PDB file of N, CA and C in Angstrom:
ATOM      1  N   MET E   1       0.843  -1.179   0.000  1.00  0.00           N
ATOM      2  CA  MET E   1       0.000   0.000   0.000  1.00  0.00           C
ATOM      3  C   MET E   1       0.887   1.240   0.000  1.00  0.00           C
ATOM      4  N   ARG E   2       0.529   2.210  -0.832  1.00  0.00           N
ATOM      5  CA  ARG E   2       1.313   3.431  -0.981  1.00  0.00           C
ATOM      6  C   ARG E   2       0.999   4.425   0.122  1.00  0.00           C
ATOM      7  N   ARG E   3       2.013   5.110   0.611  1.00  0.00           N
ATOM      8  CA  ARG E   3       1.850   6.149   1.633  1.00  0.00           C
ATOM      9  C   ARG E   3       1.230   7.401   1.008  1.00  0.00           C
ATOM     10  N   ILE E   4       0.342   8.078   1.732  1.00  0.00           N
ATOM     11  CA  ILE E   4      -0.259   9.326   1.254  1.00  0.00           C
ATOM     12  C   ILE E   4       0.747  10.450   1.429  1.00  0.00           C
ATOM     13  N   GLU E   5       0.985  11.177   0.378  1.00  0.00           N
ATOM     14  CA  GLU E   5       1.942  12.287   0.374  1.00  0.00           C
ATOM     15  C   GLU E   5       1.179  13.614   0.391  1.00  0.00           C
ATOM     16  N   PRO E   6       1.802  14.687   0.938  1.00  0.00           N
ATOM     17  CA  PRO E   6       1.149  16.003   0.905  1.00  0.00           C
ATOM     18  C   PRO E   6       0.764  16.429  -0.510  1.00  0.00           C
ATOM     19  N   SER E   7       1.555  16.047  -1.488  1.00  0.00           N
ATOM     20  CA  SER E   7       1.260  16.440  -2.869  1.00  0.00           C
ATOM     21  C   SER E   7      -0.007  15.772  -3.399  1.00  0.00           C
ATOM     22  N   ASP E   8      -0.469  14.706  -2.749  1.00  0.00           N
ATOM     23  CA  ASP E   8      -1.711  14.049  -3.174  1.00  0.00           C
ATOM     24  C   ASP E   8      -2.919  14.968  -3.007  1.00  0.00           C
ATOM     25  N   HIS E   9      -2.803  15.939  -2.117  1.00  0.00           N
ATOM     26  CA  HIS E   9      -3.925  16.838  -1.831  1.00  0.00           C
ATOM     27  C   HIS E   9      -3.740  18.210  -2.441  1.00  0.00           C
ATOM     28  N   TYR E  10      -2.684  18.411  -3.190  1.00  0.00           N
ATOM     29  CA  TYR E  10      -2.406  19.730  -3.757  1.00  0.00           C
ATOM     30  C   TYR E  10      -3.438  20.061  -4.817  1.00  0.00           C
ATOM     31  N   ALA E  11      -4.097  21.182  -4.650  1.00  0.00           N
ATOM     32  CA  ALA E  11      -5.145  21.590  -5.593  1.00  0.00           C
ATOM     33  C   ALA E  11      -4.753  22.859  -6.334  1.00  0.00           C
ATOM     34  N   GLY E  12      -3.493  23.203  -6.319  1.00  0.00           N
ATOM     35  CA  GLY E  12      -3.052  24.408  -7.003  1.00  0.00           C
ATOM     36  C   GLY E  12      -2.820  25.525  -6.011  1.00  0.00           C
ATOM     37  N   PRO E  13      -2.430  26.689  -6.515  1.00  0.00           N
ATOM     38  CA  PRO E  13      -2.155  27.812  -5.628  1.00  0.00           C
ATOM     39  C   PRO E  13      -3.407  28.280  -4.911  1.00  0.00           C
ATOM     40  N   SER E  14      -3.217  28.828  -3.722  1.00  0.00           N
ATOM     41  CA  SER E  14      -4.344  29.336  -2.945  1.00  0.00           C
ATOM     42  C   SER E  14      -4.960  30.545  -3.627  1.00  0.00           C
ATOM     43  N   LEU E  15      -6.257  30.714  -3.409  1.00  0.00           N
ATOM     44  CA  LEU E  15      -6.978  31.864  -3.936  1.00  0.00           C
ATOM     45  C   LEU E  15      -7.119  32.920  -2.858  1.00  0.00           C
ATOM     46  N   SER E  16      -7.219  34.174  -3.266  1.00  0.00           N
ATOM     47  CA  SER E  16      -7.570  35.219  -2.311  1.00  0.00           C
ATOM     48  C   SER E  16      -9.070  35.079  -2.036  1.00  0.00           C
ATOM     49  N   GLU E  17      -9.552  35.733  -0.975  1.00  0.00           N
ATOM     50  CA  GLU E  17     -10.992  35.650  -0.698  1.00  0.00           C
ATOM     51  C   GLU E  17     -11.801  36.260  -1.838  1.00  0.00           C
ATOM     52  N   ALA E  18     -11.313  37.343  -2.443  1.00  0.00           N
ATOM     53  CA  ALA E  18     -12.029  37.963  -3.566  1.00  0.00           C
ATOM     54  C   ALA E  18     -12.105  37.008  -4.755  1.00  0.00           C
ATOM     55  N   GLN E  19     -11.010  36.281  -5.040  1.00  0.00           N
ATOM     56  CA  GLN E  19     -11.017  35.308  -6.141  1.00  0.00           C
ATOM     57  C   GLN E  19     -11.958  34.150  -5.828  1.00  0.00           C
ATOM     58  N   LEU E  20     -11.928  33.681  -4.585  1.00  0.00           N
ATOM     59  CA  LEU E  20     -12.820  32.602  -4.173  1.00  0.00           C
ATOM     60  C   LEU E  20     -14.273  33.035  -4.300  1.00  0.00           C
ATOM     61  N   ARG E  21     -14.572  34.246  -3.825  1.00  0.00           N
ATOM     62  CA  ARG E  21     -15.937  34.774  -3.909  1.00  0.00           C
ATOM     63  C   ARG E  21     -16.399  34.839  -5.363  1.00  0.00           C
ATOM     64  N   ALA E  22     -15.557  35.359  -6.243  1.00  0.00           N
ATOM     65  CA  ALA E  22     -15.919  35.470  -7.653  1.00  0.00           C
ATOM     66  C   ALA E  22     -16.213  34.102  -8.257  1.00  0.00           C
ATOM     67  N   ARG E  23     -15.394  33.110  -7.920  1.00  0.00           N
ATOM     68  CA  ARG E  23     -15.585  31.751  -8.468  1.00  0.00           C
ATOM     69  C   ARG E  23     -16.848  31.100  -7.926  1.00  0.00           C
ATOM     70  N   VAL E  24     -17.100  31.245  -6.634  1.00  0.00           N
ATOM     71  CA  VAL E  24     -18.305  30.667  -6.038  1.00  0.00           C
ATOM     72  C   VAL E  24     -19.555  31.329  -6.634  1.00  0.00           C
ATOM     73  N   VAL E  25     -19.531  32.646  -6.788  1.00  0.00           N
ATOM     74  CA  VAL E  25     -20.683  33.354  -7.379  1.00  0.00           C
ATOM     75  C   VAL E  25     -20.890  32.898  -8.818  1.00  0.00           C
ATOM     76  N   GLU E  26     -19.808  32.767  -9.573  1.00  0.00           N
ATOM     77  CA  GLU E  26     -19.899  32.292 -10.961  1.00  0.00           C
ATOM     78  C   GLU E  26     -20.555  30.905 -11.024  1.00  0.00           C
ATOM     79  N   LEU E  27     -20.095  29.986 -10.177  1.00  0.00           N
ATOM     80  CA  LEU E  27     -20.657  28.633 -10.160  1.00  0.00           C
ATOM     81  C   LEU E  27     -22.107  28.623  -9.678  1.00  0.00           C
ATOM     82  N   ALA E  28     -22.413  29.455  -8.693  1.00  0.00           N
ATOM     83  CA  ALA E  28     -23.789  29.528  -8.185  1.00  0.00           C
ATOM     84  C   ALA E  28     -24.737  30.021  -9.274  1.00  0.00           C
ATOM     85  N   HIS E  29     -24.351  31.067  -9.984  1.00  0.00           N
ATOM     86  CA  HIS E  29     -25.194  31.570 -11.076  1.00  0.00           C
ATOM     87  C   HIS E  29     -25.382  30.511 -12.156  1.00  0.00           C
ATOM     88  N   ALA E  30     -24.315  29.794 -12.480  1.00  0.00           N
ATOM     89  CA  ALA E  30     -24.407  28.739 -13.497  1.00  0.00           C
ATOM     90  C   ALA E  30     -25.370  27.636 -13.072  1.00  0.00           C
ATOM     91  N   ALA E  31     -25.503  27.428 -11.759  1.00  0.00           N
ATOM     92  CA  ALA E  31     -26.403  26.389 -11.244  1.00  0.00           C
ATOM     93  C   ALA E  31     -27.805  26.930 -10.949  1.00  0.00           C
ATOM     94  N   GLY E  32     -28.057  28.185 -11.308  1.00  0.00           N
ATOM     95  CA  GLY E  32     -29.401  28.735 -11.156  1.00  0.00           C
ATOM     96  C   GLY E  32     -29.697  29.387  -9.816  1.00  0.00           C
ATOM     97  N   TRP E  33     -28.686  29.642  -9.003  1.00  0.00           N
ATOM     98  CA  TRP E  33     -28.897  30.298  -7.715  1.00  0.00           C
ATOM     99  C   TRP E  33     -28.907  31.807  -7.897  1.00  0.00           C
ATOM    100  N   ARG E  34     -29.748  32.488  -7.139  1.00  0.00           N
ATOM    101  CA  ARG E  34     -29.677  33.948  -6.998  1.00  0.00           C
ATOM    102  C   ARG E  34     -28.717  34.198  -5.850  1.00  0.00           C
ATOM    103  N   VAL E  35     -27.888  35.219  -5.973  1.00  0.00           N
ATOM    104  CA  VAL E  35     -26.832  35.441  -4.983  1.00  0.00           C
ATOM    105  C   VAL E  35     -26.899  36.862  -4.428  1.00  0.00           C
ATOM    106  N   TYR E  36     -26.910  36.958  -3.102  1.00  0.00           N
ATOM    107  CA  TYR E  36     -26.721  38.242  -2.428  1.00  0.00           C
ATOM    108  C   TYR E  36     -25.350  38.178  -1.782  1.00  0.00           C
ATOM    109  N   SER E  37     -24.518  39.156  -2.086  1.00  0.00           N
ATOM    110  CA  SER E  37     -23.161  39.177  -1.577  1.00  0.00           C
ATOM    111  C   SER E  37     -22.992  40.338  -0.614  1.00  0.00           C
ATOM    112  N   VAL E  38     -22.635  40.036   0.625  1.00  0.00           N
ATOM    113  CA  VAL E  38     -22.349  41.075   1.601  1.00  0.00           C
ATOM    114  C   VAL E  38     -21.087  41.783   1.138  1.00  0.00           C
ATOM    115  N   PRO E  39     -21.091  43.115   1.092  1.00  0.00           N
ATOM    116  CA  PRO E  39     -19.895  43.837   0.622  1.00  0.00           C
ATOM    117  C   PRO E  39     -18.660  43.489   1.453  1.00  0.00           C
ATOM    118  N   MET E  40     -17.521  43.347   0.787  1.00  0.00           N
ATOM    119  CA  MET E  40     -16.266  43.076   1.494  1.00  0.00           C
ATOM    120  C   MET E  40     -15.786  44.377   2.113  1.00  0.00           C
ATOM    121  N   SER E  41     -15.813  44.435   3.423  1.00  0.00           N
ATOM    122  CA  SER E  41     -15.410  45.651   4.110  1.00  0.00           C
ATOM    123  C   SER E  41     -14.988  45.314   5.526  1.00  0.00           C
ATOM    124  N   ASN E  42     -13.999  45.991   6.007  1.00  0.00           N
ATOM    125  CA  ASN E  42     -13.575  45.810   7.388  1.00  0.00           C
ATOM    126  C   ASN E  42     -14.233  46.813   8.318  1.00  0.00           C
ATOM    127  N   ARG E  43     -15.063  47.687   7.765  1.00  0.00           N
ATOM    128  CA  ARG E  43     -15.731  48.684   8.597  1.00  0.00           C
ATOM    129  C   ARG E  43     -16.804  48.008   9.436  1.00  0.00           C
ATOM    130  N   PRO E  44     -16.894  48.361  10.715  1.00  0.00           N
ATOM    131  CA  PRO E  44     -17.965  47.790  11.544  1.00  0.00           C
ATOM    132  C   PRO E  44     -19.319  48.291  11.070  1.00  0.00           C
ATOM    133  N   ARG E  45     -20.273  47.422  11.110  1.00  0.00           N
ATOM    134  CA  ARG E  45     -21.641  47.789  10.713  1.00  0.00           C
ATOM    135  C   ARG E  45     -22.414  48.170  11.974  1.00  0.00           C
ATOM    136  N   SER E  46     -22.144  49.348  12.482  1.00  0.00           N
ATOM    137  CA  SER E  46     -22.743  49.765  13.753  1.00  0.00           C
ATOM    138  C   SER E  46     -24.251  49.970  13.643  1.00  0.00           C
ATOM    139  N   TRP E  47     -24.764  50.106  12.442  1.00  0.00           N
ATOM    140  CA  TRP E  47     -26.199  50.342  12.267  1.00  0.00           C
ATOM    141  C   TRP E  47     -27.021  49.093  12.569  1.00  0.00           C
ATOM    142  N   VAL E  48     -26.402  47.923  12.566  1.00  0.00           N
ATOM    143  CA  VAL E  48     -27.095  46.692  12.947  1.00  0.00           C
ATOM    144  C   VAL E  48     -26.148  45.885  13.828  1.00  0.00           C
ATOM    145  N   LYS E  49     -26.482  45.767  15.099  1.00  0.00           N
ATOM    146  CA  LYS E  49     -25.595  45.098  16.056  1.00  0.00           C
ATOM    147  C   LYS E  49     -25.252  43.669  15.631  1.00  0.00           C
ATOM    148  N   ASP E  50     -26.219  42.904  15.194  1.00  0.00           N
ATOM    149  CA  ASP E  50     -25.995  41.496  14.871  1.00  0.00           C
ATOM    150  C   ASP E  50     -25.430  41.259  13.474  1.00  0.00           C
ATOM    151  N   ALA E  51     -25.154  42.311  12.716  1.00  0.00           N
ATOM    152  CA  ALA E  51     -24.628  42.130  11.359  1.00  0.00           C
ATOM    153  C   ALA E  51     -23.190  41.631  11.367  1.00  0.00           C
ATOM    154  N   VAL E  52     -22.451  41.867  12.439  1.00  0.00           N
ATOM    155  CA  VAL E  52     -21.063  41.428  12.515  1.00  0.00           C
ATOM    156  C   VAL E  52     -21.015  39.904  12.427  1.00  0.00           C
ATOM    157  N   GLY E  53     -20.220  39.406  11.490  1.00  0.00           N
ATOM    158  CA  GLY E  53     -20.062  37.966  11.339  1.00  0.00           C
ATOM    159  C   GLY E  53     -21.053  37.310  10.396  1.00  0.00           C
ATOM    160  N   TYR E  54     -22.005  38.098   9.825  1.00  0.00           N
ATOM    161  CA  TYR E  54     -22.990  37.508   8.909  1.00  0.00           C
ATOM    162  C   TYR E  54     -22.259  36.881   7.722  1.00  0.00           C
ATOM    163  N   PRO E  55     -22.694  35.697   7.252  1.00  0.00           N
ATOM    164  CA  PRO E  55     -22.005  35.013   6.152  1.00  0.00           C
ATOM    165  C   PRO E  55     -21.859  35.886   4.906  1.00  0.00           C
ATOM    166  N   ASP E  56     -20.811  35.621   4.142  1.00  0.00           N
ATOM    167  CA  ASP E  56     -20.475  36.412   2.961  1.00  0.00           C
ATOM    168  C   ASP E  56     -21.521  36.342   1.857  1.00  0.00           C
ATOM    169  N   LEU E  57     -22.089  35.165   1.635  1.00  0.00           N
ATOM    170  CA  LEU E  57     -23.030  34.984   0.527  1.00  0.00           C
ATOM    171  C   LEU E  57     -24.329  34.358   1.012  1.00  0.00           C
ATOM    172  N   THR E  58     -25.437  34.840   0.459  1.00  0.00           N
ATOM    173  CA  THR E  58     -26.743  34.216   0.652  1.00  0.00           C
ATOM    174  C   THR E  58     -27.194  33.751  -0.718  1.00  0.00           C
ATOM    175  N   LEU E  59     -27.480  32.457  -0.855  1.00  0.00           N
ATOM    176  CA  LEU E  59     -27.909  31.888  -2.129  1.00  0.00           C
ATOM    177  C   LEU E  59     -29.344  31.404  -2.005  1.00  0.00           C
ATOM    178  N   ALA E  60     -30.134  31.649  -3.047  1.00  0.00           N
ATOM    179  CA  ALA E  60     -31.537  31.214  -3.037  1.00  0.00           C
ATOM    180  C   ALA E  60     -31.930  30.708  -4.420  1.00  0.00           C
ATOM    181  N   ARG E  61     -32.713  29.642  -4.409  1.00  0.00           N
ATOM    182  CA  ARG E  61     -33.302  29.130  -5.662  1.00  0.00           C
ATOM    183  C   ARG E  61     -34.446  28.196  -5.288  1.00  0.00           C
ATOM    184  N   ARG E  62     -35.529  28.319  -6.016  1.00  0.00           N
ATOM    185  CA  ARG E  62     -36.709  27.459  -5.844  1.00  0.00           C
ATOM    186  C   ARG E  62     -37.062  27.231  -4.370  1.00  0.00           C
ATOM    187  N   LYS E  63     -37.190  28.310  -3.624  1.00  0.00           N
ATOM    188  CA  LYS E  63     -37.602  28.289  -2.209  1.00  0.00           C
ATOM    189  C   LYS E  63     -36.554  27.688  -1.272  1.00  0.00           C
ATOM    190  N   ALA E  64     -35.357  27.413  -1.767  1.00  0.00           N
ATOM    191  CA  ALA E  64     -34.265  26.926  -0.919  1.00  0.00           C
ATOM    192  C   ALA E  64     -33.287  28.076  -0.683  1.00  0.00           C
ATOM    193  N   VAL E  65     -32.728  28.129   0.510  1.00  0.00           N
ATOM    194  CA  VAL E  65     -31.761  29.174   0.857  1.00  0.00           C
ATOM    195  C   VAL E  65     -30.559  28.518   1.528  1.00  0.00           C
ATOM    196  N   MET E  66     -29.368  29.039   1.207  1.00  0.00           N
ATOM    197  CA  MET E  66     -28.161  28.587   1.891  1.00  0.00           C
ATOM    198  C   MET E  66     -27.235  29.774   2.060  1.00  0.00           C
ATOM    199  N   TRP E  67     -26.458  29.732   3.133  1.00  0.00           N
ATOM    200  CA  TRP E  67     -25.523  30.800   3.463  1.00  0.00           C
ATOM    201  C   TRP E  67     -24.118  30.242   3.433  1.00  0.00           C
ATOM    202  N   LEU E  68     -23.186  31.017   2.855  1.00  0.00           N
ATOM    203  CA  LEU E  68     -21.797  30.586   2.756  1.00  0.00           C
ATOM    204  C   LEU E  68     -20.859  31.618   3.362  1.00  0.00           C
ATOM    205  N   GLU E  69     -19.981  31.163   4.229  1.00  0.00           N
ATOM    206  CA  GLU E  69     -18.893  31.984   4.751  1.00  0.00           C
ATOM    207  C   GLU E  69     -17.637  31.537   4.021  1.00  0.00           C
ATOM    208  N   LEU E  70     -16.953  32.445   3.372  1.00  0.00           N
ATOM    209  CA  LEU E  70     -15.783  32.114   2.570  1.00  0.00           C
ATOM    210  C   LEU E  70     -14.508  32.390   3.357  1.00  0.00           C
ATOM    211  N   LYS E  71     -13.590  31.430   3.325  1.00  0.00           N
ATOM    212  CA  LYS E  71     -12.315  31.565   4.028  1.00  0.00           C
ATOM    213  C   LYS E  71     -11.188  31.064   3.134  1.00  0.00           C
ATOM    214  N   THR E  72     -10.073  31.774   3.168  1.00  0.00           N
ATOM    215  CA  THR E  72      -8.888  31.302   2.466  1.00  0.00           C
ATOM    216  C   THR E  72      -8.173  30.303   3.371  1.00  0.00           C
ATOM    217  N   ASP E  73      -7.105  29.705   2.862  1.00  0.00           N
ATOM    218  CA  ASP E  73      -6.383  28.663   3.604  1.00  0.00           C
ATOM    219  C   ASP E  73      -5.895  29.116   4.975  1.00  0.00           C
ATOM    220  N   ASP E  74      -5.514  30.382   5.094  1.00  0.00           N
ATOM    221  CA  ASP E  74      -4.905  30.847   6.337  1.00  0.00           C
ATOM    222  C   ASP E  74      -5.855  31.626   7.242  1.00  0.00           C
ATOM    223  N   GLU E  75      -7.136  31.636   6.944  1.00  0.00           N
ATOM    224  CA  GLU E  75      -8.109  32.376   7.759  1.00  0.00           C
ATOM    225  C   GLU E  75      -8.856  31.442   8.704  1.00  0.00           C
ATOM    226  N   MET E  76      -9.303  32.009   9.810  1.00  0.00           N
ATOM    227  CA  MET E  76     -10.082  31.268  10.810  1.00  0.00           C
ATOM    228  C   MET E  76     -11.428  31.963  10.981  1.00  0.00           C
ATOM    229  N   LEU E  77     -12.434  31.207  11.379  1.00  0.00           N
ATOM    230  CA  LEU E  77     -13.739  31.790  11.691  1.00  0.00           C
ATOM    231  C   LEU E  77     -13.657  32.578  12.991  1.00  0.00           C
ATOM    232  N   SER E  78     -14.311  33.733  13.016  1.00  0.00           N
ATOM    233  CA  SER E  78     -14.392  34.507  14.257  1.00  0.00           C
ATOM    234  C   SER E  78     -15.525  33.929  15.108  1.00  0.00           C
ATOM    235  N   VAL E  79     -15.585  34.351  16.349  1.00  0.00           N
ATOM    236  CA  VAL E  79     -16.654  33.907  17.246  1.00  0.00           C
ATOM    237  C   VAL E  79     -18.014  34.331  16.672  1.00  0.00           C
ATOM    238  N   ALA E  80     -18.093  35.565  16.157  1.00  0.00           N
ATOM    239  CA  ALA E  80     -19.359  36.056  15.587  1.00  0.00           C
ATOM    240  C   ALA E  80     -19.755  35.239  14.358  1.00  0.00           C
ATOM    241  N   GLN E  81     -18.789  34.875  13.522  1.00  0.00           N
ATOM    242  CA  GLN E  81     -19.087  34.061  12.342  1.00  0.00           C
ATOM    243  C   GLN E  81     -19.563  32.672  12.741  1.00  0.00           C
ATOM    244  N   MET E  82     -18.922  32.077  13.738  1.00  0.00           N
ATOM    245  CA  MET E  82     -19.354  30.756  14.213  1.00  0.00           C
ATOM    246  C   MET E  82     -20.779  30.821  14.763  1.00  0.00           C
ATOM    247  N   ALA E  83     -21.108  31.904  15.463  1.00  0.00           N
ATOM    248  CA  ALA E  83     -22.461  32.054  16.012  1.00  0.00           C
ATOM    249  C   ALA E  83     -23.493  32.125  14.891  1.00  0.00           C
ATOM    250  N   TRP E  84     -23.194  32.874  13.814  1.00  0.00           N
ATOM    251  CA  TRP E  84     -24.121  32.937  12.684  1.00  0.00           C
ATOM    252  C   TRP E  84     -24.269  31.568  12.018  1.00  0.00           C
ATOM    253  N   LEU E  85     -23.154  30.893  11.768  1.00  0.00           N
ATOM    254  CA  LEU E  85     -23.226  29.585  11.113  1.00  0.00           C
ATOM    255  C   LEU E  85     -24.002  28.584  11.950  1.00  0.00           C
ATOM    256  N   ASP E  86     -23.901  28.706  13.267  1.00  0.00           N
ATOM    257  CA  ASP E  86     -24.643  27.830  14.166  1.00  0.00           C
ATOM    258  C   ASP E  86     -26.123  28.188  14.205  1.00  0.00           C
ATOM    259  N   SER E  87     -26.460  29.439  13.892  1.00  0.00           N
ATOM    260  CA  SER E  87     -27.848  29.908  13.982  1.00  0.00           C
ATOM    261  C   SER E  87     -28.661  29.661  12.709  1.00  0.00           C
ATOM    262  N   LEU E  88     -28.000  29.526  11.581  1.00  0.00           N
ATOM    263  CA  LEU E  88     -28.694  29.382  10.303  1.00  0.00           C
ATOM    264  C   LEU E  88     -28.819  27.902   9.929  1.00  0.00           C
ATOM    265  N   PRO E  89     -29.965  27.490   9.346  1.00  0.00           N
ATOM    266  CA  PRO E  89     -30.191  26.066   9.096  1.00  0.00           C
ATOM    267  C   PRO E  89     -29.294  25.452   8.024  1.00  0.00           C
ATOM    268  N   PHE E  90     -28.954  26.171   6.989  1.00  0.00           N
ATOM    269  CA  PHE E  90     -28.124  25.630   5.924  1.00  0.00           C
ATOM    270  C   PHE E  90     -26.964  26.585   5.666  1.00  0.00           C
ATOM    271  N   ALA E  91     -26.055  26.670   6.635  1.00  0.00           N
ATOM    272  CA  ALA E  91     -24.912  27.574   6.559  1.00  0.00           C
ATOM    273  C   ALA E  91     -23.637  26.742   6.539  1.00  0.00           C
ATOM    274  N   TYR E  92     -22.721  27.150   5.667  1.00  0.00           N
ATOM    275  CA  TYR E  92     -21.499  26.382   5.466  1.00  0.00           C
ATOM    276  C   TYR E  92     -20.296  27.318   5.376  1.00  0.00           C
ATOM    277  N   CYS E  93     -19.145  26.812   5.780  1.00  0.00           N
ATOM    278  CA  CYS E  93     -17.886  27.524   5.603  1.00  0.00           C
ATOM    279  C   CYS E  93     -17.159  26.862   4.433  1.00  0.00           C
ATOM    280  N   VAL E  94     -16.802  27.666   3.436  1.00  0.00           N
ATOM    281  CA  VAL E  94     -16.129  27.165   2.232  1.00  0.00           C
ATOM    282  C   VAL E  94     -14.706  27.682   2.238  1.00  0.00           C
TER     283      VAL E  94
END
């Protein structure tokens, strides 16, 4: 039996979050999803207390909804992001 090597899992160079977002939105549209994208900004959203940590993308099609939090290889979920993902029924970290 052959040993698993790190190169067995290599999927190419890492993407930035903006590149990942663009690719996910492109694929979602191709699959018929409507996409709402939270603007990429580091500014606090003081106008809505619970907006901090809201997932990056909301996808909807045929009465189904899913939320996606996008992370690059070196990013971690914040406490606020984990709370949102735990609160939403179909929320995923990509």
